[in-house]
GROMACS .gro file of C-alpha atoms in nm:
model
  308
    1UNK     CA    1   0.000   0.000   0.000
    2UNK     CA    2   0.158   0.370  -0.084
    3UNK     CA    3   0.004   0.699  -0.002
    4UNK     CA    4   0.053   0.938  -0.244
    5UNK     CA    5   0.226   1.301  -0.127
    6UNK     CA    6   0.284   1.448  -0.407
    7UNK     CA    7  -0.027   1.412  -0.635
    8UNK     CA    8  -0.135   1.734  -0.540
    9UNK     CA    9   0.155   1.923  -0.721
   10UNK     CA   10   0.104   1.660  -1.018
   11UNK     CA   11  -0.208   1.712  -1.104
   12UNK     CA   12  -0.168   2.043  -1.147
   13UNK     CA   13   0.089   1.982  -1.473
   14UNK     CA   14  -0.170   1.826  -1.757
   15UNK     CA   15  -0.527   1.872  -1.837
   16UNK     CA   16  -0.660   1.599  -1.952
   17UNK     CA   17  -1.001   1.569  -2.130
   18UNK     CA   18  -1.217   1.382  -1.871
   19UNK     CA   19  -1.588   1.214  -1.889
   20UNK     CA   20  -1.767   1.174  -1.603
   21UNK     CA   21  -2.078   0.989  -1.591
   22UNK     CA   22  -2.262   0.998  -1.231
   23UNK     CA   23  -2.355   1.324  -1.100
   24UNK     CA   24  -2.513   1.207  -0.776
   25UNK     CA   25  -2.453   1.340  -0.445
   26UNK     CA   26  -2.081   1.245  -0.449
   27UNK     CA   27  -2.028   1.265  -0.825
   28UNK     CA   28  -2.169   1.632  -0.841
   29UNK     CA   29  -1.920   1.743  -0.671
   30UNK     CA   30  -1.615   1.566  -0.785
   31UNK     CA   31  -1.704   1.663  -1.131
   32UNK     CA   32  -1.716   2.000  -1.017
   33UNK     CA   33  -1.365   1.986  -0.868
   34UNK     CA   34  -1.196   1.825  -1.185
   35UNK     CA   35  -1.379   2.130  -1.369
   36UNK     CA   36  -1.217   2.372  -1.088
   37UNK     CA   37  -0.872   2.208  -1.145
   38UNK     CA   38  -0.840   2.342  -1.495
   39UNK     CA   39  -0.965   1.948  -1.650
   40UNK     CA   40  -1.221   1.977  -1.994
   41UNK     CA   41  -1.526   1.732  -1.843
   42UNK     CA   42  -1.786   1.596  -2.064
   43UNK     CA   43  -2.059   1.525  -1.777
   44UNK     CA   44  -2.352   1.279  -1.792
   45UNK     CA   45  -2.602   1.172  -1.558
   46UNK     CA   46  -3.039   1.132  -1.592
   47UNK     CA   47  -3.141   1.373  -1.417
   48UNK     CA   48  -3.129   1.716  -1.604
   49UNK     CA   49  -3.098   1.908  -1.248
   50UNK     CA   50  -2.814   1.710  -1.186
   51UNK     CA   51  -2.668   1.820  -1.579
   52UNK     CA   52  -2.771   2.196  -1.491
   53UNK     CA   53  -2.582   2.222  -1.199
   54UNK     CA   54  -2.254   2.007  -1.322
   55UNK     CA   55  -2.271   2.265  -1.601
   56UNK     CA   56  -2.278   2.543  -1.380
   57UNK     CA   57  -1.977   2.453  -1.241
   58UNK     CA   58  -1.719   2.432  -1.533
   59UNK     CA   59  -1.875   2.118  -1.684
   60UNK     CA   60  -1.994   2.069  -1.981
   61UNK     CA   61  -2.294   1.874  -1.982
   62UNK     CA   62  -2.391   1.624  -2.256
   63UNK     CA   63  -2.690   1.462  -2.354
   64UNK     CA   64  -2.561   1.050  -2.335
   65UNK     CA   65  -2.335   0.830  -2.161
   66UNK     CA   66  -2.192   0.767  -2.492
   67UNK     CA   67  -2.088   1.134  -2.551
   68UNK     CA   68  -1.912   1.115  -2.224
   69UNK     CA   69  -1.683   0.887  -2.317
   70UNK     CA   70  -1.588   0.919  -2.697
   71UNK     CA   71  -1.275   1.061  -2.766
   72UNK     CA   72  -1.193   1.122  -2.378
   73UNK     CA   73  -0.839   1.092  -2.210
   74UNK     CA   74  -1.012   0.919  -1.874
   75UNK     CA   75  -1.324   0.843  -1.834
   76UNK     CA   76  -1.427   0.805  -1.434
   77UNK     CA   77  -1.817   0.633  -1.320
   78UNK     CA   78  -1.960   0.713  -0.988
   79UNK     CA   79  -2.312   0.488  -0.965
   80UNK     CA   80  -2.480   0.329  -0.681
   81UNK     CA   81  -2.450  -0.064  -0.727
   82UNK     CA   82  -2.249  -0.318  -0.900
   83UNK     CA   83  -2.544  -0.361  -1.126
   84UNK     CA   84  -2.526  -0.022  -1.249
   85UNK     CA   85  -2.117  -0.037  -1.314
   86UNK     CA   86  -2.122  -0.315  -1.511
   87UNK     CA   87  -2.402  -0.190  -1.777
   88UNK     CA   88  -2.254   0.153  -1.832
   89UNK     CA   89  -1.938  -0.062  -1.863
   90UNK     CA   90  -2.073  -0.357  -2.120
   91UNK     CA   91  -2.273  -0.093  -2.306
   92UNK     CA   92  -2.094   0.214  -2.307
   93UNK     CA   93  -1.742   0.237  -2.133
   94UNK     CA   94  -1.596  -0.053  -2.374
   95UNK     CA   95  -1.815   0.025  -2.687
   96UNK     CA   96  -1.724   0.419  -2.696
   97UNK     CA   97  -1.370   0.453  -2.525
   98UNK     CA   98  -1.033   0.450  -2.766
   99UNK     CA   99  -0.766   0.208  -2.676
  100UNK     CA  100  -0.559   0.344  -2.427
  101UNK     CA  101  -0.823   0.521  -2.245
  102UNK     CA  102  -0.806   0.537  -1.855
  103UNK     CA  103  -1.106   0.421  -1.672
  104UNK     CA  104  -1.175   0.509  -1.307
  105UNK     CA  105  -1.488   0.362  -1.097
  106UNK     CA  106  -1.506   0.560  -0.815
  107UNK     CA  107  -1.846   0.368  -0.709
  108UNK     CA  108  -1.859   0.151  -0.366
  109UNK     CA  109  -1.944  -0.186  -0.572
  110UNK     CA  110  -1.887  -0.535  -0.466
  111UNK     CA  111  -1.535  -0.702  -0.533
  112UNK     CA  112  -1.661  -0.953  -0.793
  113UNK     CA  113  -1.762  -0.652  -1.025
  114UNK     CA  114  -1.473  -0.472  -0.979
  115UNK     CA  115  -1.256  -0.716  -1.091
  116UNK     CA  116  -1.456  -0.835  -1.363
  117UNK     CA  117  -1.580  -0.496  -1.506
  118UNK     CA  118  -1.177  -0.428  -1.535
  119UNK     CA  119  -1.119  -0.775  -1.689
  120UNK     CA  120  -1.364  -0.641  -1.980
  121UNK     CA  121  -1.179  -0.315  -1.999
  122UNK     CA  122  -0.837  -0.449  -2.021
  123UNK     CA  123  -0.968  -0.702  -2.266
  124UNK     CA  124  -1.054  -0.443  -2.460
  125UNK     CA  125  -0.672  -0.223  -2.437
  126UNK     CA  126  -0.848   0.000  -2.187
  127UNK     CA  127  -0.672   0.064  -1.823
  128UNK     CA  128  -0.918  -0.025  -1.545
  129UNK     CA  129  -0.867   0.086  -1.202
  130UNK     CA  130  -1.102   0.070  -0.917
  131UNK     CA  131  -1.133   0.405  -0.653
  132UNK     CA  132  -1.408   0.373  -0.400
  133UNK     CA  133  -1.386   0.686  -0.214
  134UNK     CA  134  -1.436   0.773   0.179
  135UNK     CA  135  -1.533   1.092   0.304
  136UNK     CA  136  -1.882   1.153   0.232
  137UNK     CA  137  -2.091   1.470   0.017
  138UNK     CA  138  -1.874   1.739   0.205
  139UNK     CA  139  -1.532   1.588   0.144
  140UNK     CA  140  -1.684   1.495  -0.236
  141UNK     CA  141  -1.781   1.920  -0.268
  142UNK     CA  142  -1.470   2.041  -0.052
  143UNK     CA  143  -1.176   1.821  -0.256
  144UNK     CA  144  -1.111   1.598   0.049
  145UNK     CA  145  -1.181   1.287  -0.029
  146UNK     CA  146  -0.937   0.949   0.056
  147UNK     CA  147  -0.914   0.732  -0.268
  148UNK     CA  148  -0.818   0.383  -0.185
  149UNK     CA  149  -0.679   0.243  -0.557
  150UNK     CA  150  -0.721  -0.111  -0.715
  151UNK     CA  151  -0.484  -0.138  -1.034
  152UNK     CA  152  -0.183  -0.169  -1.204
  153UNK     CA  153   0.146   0.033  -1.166
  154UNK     CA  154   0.054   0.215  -1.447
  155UNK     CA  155  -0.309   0.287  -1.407
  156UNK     CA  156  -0.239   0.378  -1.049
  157UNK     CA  157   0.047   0.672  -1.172
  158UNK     CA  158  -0.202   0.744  -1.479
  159UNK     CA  159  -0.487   0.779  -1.221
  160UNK     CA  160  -0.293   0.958  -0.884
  161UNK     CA  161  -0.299   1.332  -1.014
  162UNK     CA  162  -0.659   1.315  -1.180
  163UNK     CA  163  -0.795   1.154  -0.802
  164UNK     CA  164  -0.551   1.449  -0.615
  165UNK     CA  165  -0.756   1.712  -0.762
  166UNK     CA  166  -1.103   1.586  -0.620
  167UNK     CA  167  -0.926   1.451  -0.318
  168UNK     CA  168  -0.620   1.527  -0.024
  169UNK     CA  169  -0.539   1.151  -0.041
  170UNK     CA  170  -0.488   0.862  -0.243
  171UNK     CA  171  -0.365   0.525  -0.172
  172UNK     CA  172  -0.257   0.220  -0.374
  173UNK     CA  173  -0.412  -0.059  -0.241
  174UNK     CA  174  -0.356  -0.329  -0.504
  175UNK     CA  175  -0.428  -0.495  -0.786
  176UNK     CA  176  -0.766  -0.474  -0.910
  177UNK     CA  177  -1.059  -0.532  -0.671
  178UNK     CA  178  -0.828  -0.421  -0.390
  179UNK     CA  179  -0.976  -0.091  -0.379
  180UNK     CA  180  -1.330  -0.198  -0.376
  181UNK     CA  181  -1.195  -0.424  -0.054
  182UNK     CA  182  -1.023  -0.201   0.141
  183UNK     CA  183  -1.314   0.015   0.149
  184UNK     CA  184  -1.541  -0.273   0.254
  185UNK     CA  185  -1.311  -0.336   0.520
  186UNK     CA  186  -1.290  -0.011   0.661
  187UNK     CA  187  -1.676   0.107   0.588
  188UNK     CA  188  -1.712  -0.232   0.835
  189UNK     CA  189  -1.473  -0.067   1.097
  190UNK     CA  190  -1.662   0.231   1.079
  191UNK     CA  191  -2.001   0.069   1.074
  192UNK     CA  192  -1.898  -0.144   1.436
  193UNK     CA  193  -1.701   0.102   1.588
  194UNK     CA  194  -1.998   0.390   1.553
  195UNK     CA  195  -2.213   0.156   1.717
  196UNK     CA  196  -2.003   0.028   1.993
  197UNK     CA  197  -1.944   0.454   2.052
  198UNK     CA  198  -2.318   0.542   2.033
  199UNK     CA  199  -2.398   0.266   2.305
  200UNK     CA  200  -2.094   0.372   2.503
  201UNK     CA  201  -2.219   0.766   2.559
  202UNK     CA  202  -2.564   0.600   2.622
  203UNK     CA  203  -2.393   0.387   2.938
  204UNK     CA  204  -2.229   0.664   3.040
  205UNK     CA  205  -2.557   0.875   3.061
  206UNK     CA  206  -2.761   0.624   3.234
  207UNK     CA  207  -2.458   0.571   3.456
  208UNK     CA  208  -2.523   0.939   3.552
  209UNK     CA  209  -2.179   1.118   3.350
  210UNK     CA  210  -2.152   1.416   3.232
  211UNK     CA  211  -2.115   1.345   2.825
  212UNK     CA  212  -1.887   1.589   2.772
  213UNK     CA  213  -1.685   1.532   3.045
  214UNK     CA  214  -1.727   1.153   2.952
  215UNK     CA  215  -1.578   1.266   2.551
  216UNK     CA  216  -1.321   1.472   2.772
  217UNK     CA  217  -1.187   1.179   2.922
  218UNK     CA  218  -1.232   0.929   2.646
  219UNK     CA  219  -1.102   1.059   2.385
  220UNK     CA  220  -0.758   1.121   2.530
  221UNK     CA  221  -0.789   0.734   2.681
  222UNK     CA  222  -0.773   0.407   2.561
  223UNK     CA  223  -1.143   0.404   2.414
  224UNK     CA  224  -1.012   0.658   2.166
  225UNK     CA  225  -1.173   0.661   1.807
  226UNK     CA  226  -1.261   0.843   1.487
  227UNK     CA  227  -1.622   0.809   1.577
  228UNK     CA  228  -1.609   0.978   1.879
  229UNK     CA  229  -1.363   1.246   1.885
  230UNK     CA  230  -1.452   1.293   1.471
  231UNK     CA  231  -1.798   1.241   1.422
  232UNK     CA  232  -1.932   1.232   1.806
  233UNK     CA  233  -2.302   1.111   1.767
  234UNK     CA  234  -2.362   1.335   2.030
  235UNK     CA  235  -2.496   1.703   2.004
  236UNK     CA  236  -2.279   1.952   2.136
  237UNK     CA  237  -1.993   1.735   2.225
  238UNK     CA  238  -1.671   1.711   1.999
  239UNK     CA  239  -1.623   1.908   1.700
  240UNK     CA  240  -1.936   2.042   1.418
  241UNK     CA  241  -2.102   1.668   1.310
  242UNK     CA  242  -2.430   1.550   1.190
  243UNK     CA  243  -2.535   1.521   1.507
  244UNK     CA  244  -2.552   1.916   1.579
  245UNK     CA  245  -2.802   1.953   1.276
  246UNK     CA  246  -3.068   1.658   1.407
  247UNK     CA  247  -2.856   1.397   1.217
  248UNK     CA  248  -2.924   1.552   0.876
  249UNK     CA  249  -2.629   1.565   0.629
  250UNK     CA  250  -2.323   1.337   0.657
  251UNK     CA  251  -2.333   0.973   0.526
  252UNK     CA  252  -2.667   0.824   0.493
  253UNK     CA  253  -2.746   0.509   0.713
  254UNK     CA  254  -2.876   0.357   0.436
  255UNK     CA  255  -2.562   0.382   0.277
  256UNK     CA  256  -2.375   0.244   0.546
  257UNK     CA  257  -2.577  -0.031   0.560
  258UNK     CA  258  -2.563  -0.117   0.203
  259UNK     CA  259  -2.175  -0.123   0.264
  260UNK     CA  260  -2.205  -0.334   0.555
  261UNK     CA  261  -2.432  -0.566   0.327
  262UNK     CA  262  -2.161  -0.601   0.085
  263UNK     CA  263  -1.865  -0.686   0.358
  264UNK     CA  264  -2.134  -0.946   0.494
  265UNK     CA  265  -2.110  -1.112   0.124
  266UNK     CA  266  -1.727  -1.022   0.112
  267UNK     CA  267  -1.670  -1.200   0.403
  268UNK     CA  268  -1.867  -1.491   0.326
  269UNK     CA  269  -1.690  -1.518   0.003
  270UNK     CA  270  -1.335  -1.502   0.148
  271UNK     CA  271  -1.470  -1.752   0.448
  272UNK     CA  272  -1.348  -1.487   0.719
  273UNK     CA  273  -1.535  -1.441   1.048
  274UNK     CA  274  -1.682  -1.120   1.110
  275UNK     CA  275  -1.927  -1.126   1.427
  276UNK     CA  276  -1.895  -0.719   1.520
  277UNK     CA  277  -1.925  -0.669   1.149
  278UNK     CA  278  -2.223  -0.888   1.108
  279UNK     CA  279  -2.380  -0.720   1.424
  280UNK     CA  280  -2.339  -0.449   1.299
  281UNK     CA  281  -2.543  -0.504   0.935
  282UNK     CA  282  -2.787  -0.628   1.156
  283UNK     CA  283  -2.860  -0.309   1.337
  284UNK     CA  284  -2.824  -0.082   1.049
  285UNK     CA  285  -3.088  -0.300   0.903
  286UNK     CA  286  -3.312  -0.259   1.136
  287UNK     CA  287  -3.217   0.139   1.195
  288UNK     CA  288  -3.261   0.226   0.837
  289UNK     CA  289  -3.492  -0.028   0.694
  290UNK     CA  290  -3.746  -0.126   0.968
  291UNK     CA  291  -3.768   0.200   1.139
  292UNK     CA  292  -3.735   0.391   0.797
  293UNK     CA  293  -3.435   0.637   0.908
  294UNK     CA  294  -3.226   0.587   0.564
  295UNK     CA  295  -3.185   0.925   0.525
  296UNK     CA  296  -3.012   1.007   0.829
  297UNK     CA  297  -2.697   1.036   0.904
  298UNK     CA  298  -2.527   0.688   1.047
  299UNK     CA  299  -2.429   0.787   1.335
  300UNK     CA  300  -2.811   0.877   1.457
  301UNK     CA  301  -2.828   0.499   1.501
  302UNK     CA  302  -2.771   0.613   1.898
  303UNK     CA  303  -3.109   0.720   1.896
  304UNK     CA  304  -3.246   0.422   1.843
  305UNK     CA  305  -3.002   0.260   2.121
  306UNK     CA  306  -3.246   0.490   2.378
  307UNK     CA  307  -3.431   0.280   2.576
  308UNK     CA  308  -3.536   0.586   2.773
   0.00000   0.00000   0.00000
């Protein structure tokens, strides 16, 4: 694994002619920021408010996936599902795009599609490389993002600067696939270790402690995490979070869970043991599915650790 340090300062030496299909939430922005960063985007998505705004910030908007990726330099996909990735792949990506071409997914997909959405491309002289992204809608509009690569050598250097200029990290995981798992893996970490913190600050109040002298001592002890002294899942402790603005904002639960869903089937396929992580799913099922809070932010899951 190698963290990039320098991309920054790279990027900023060739413009390259980019298409972007996936204006969503996360892609909106990123397209944006390649725009920002001097890059000509082609920009595609289906919904025409999502068009209007990518071409009111330096995109040029076009009116098919196809368009977005004929005669481009790189062509990067952010879409919700597996399902999605490979039919913009099968039917456009490898159609449209000239030998040569880079090709970034910067979806949160399953393994299995990674890798075989990149064994189409290279079968085809493109360069695959998988770059699920961490970080969430405010990293995505800010530039901030953490790209964890899947990829060769060379499609990792090709991709580094064009990732730099949407995010302030980016990381070589591995071949390809590897990206796509090391964000499974951590989105799992995350998942676990919000709930274990939300029913921590819950004990804590029931056991009568002030929560912010609780976070006070906490997060300079052994119990320690990004979830708490980050993303505290309690209002008005720690720094600005979703919490603060009635869990509105951030990274949706149902989001979460759908990554948790596809470390459950990660896990299963790899035959590794995940209790915590399985837990985990389990909760954020029932938090975003059975009591219908999707939309919220993850870490609002505390509220539904309240008992009273």
């Amino acid at each position: 694994m190698r963290l990039s340090k320098n991309a920054k300062a790279s990027g900023k030496d060739a413009k390259m002619k980019i298409g972007f299909i996936g204006l969503g939430n996360m892609g909106g922005g990123m397209a944006a920021n390649l725009a920002k960063a001097g890059h000509e985007v082609h920009a595609f998505d289906l919904s025409g408010e999502a068009l209007a705004r990518a071409g009111e910030a330096g995109c040029h908007p076009v009116s098919d996936a196809a368009e977005a990726v004929n005669n481009m330099e790189v062509v990067v996909t952010m879409l919700p599902a597996g399902a999605h990735v490979r039919k913009v792949y099968e039917y456009e990506v490898i159609i449209n795009a000239n030998p040569g071409t880079l090709v970034i997914d910067c979806s949160t997909i399953d393994v299995d599609s990674a890798r075989d959405v990149a064994t189409m491309a290279e079968a085809k002289g493109l360069v695959p490389v998988d770059a699920p992204v961490s970080g969430g809608i405010a990293a995505a509009n800010g530039g901030t993002l953490t790209f964890m690569v899947g990829g060769s050598d060379d499609g990792f250097k090709r991709a580094e600067p064009i990732l730099a200029d949407m995010g302030k990290a980016v990381i070589h995981a591995g071949g390809n696939g590897a990206g796509q798992a090391a964000k499974i893996c951590n989105n799992m970490l995350l998942g676990a270790s919000m709930v274990a913190t939300c029913e921590t600050f819950k004990m804590a109040e029931k056991l009568g402690l002030d929560l912010q002298n609780f976070y006070d001592i906490s997060s300079k002890a052994s119990g320690q995490n990004w979830s708490m002294t980050s993303y505290c899942p309690v209002p008005g402790v720690g720094p600005q979070s979703p919490a603060d603005n009635g869990y509105e904002g951030g990274f949706a639960a149902a989001l979460m869970l759908k990554d948790l869903r596809l470390a459950m089937e990660a896990a299963e396929s790899a035959g590794a043991d995940v209790p915590m992580g399985a837990e985990a799913a389990k909760l954020y099922e029932q938090y975003a599915e059975a009591q219908g809070q999707g939309g919220k932010d993850f870490s609002g899951i505390i509220n539904m650790l309240d008992k009273g």
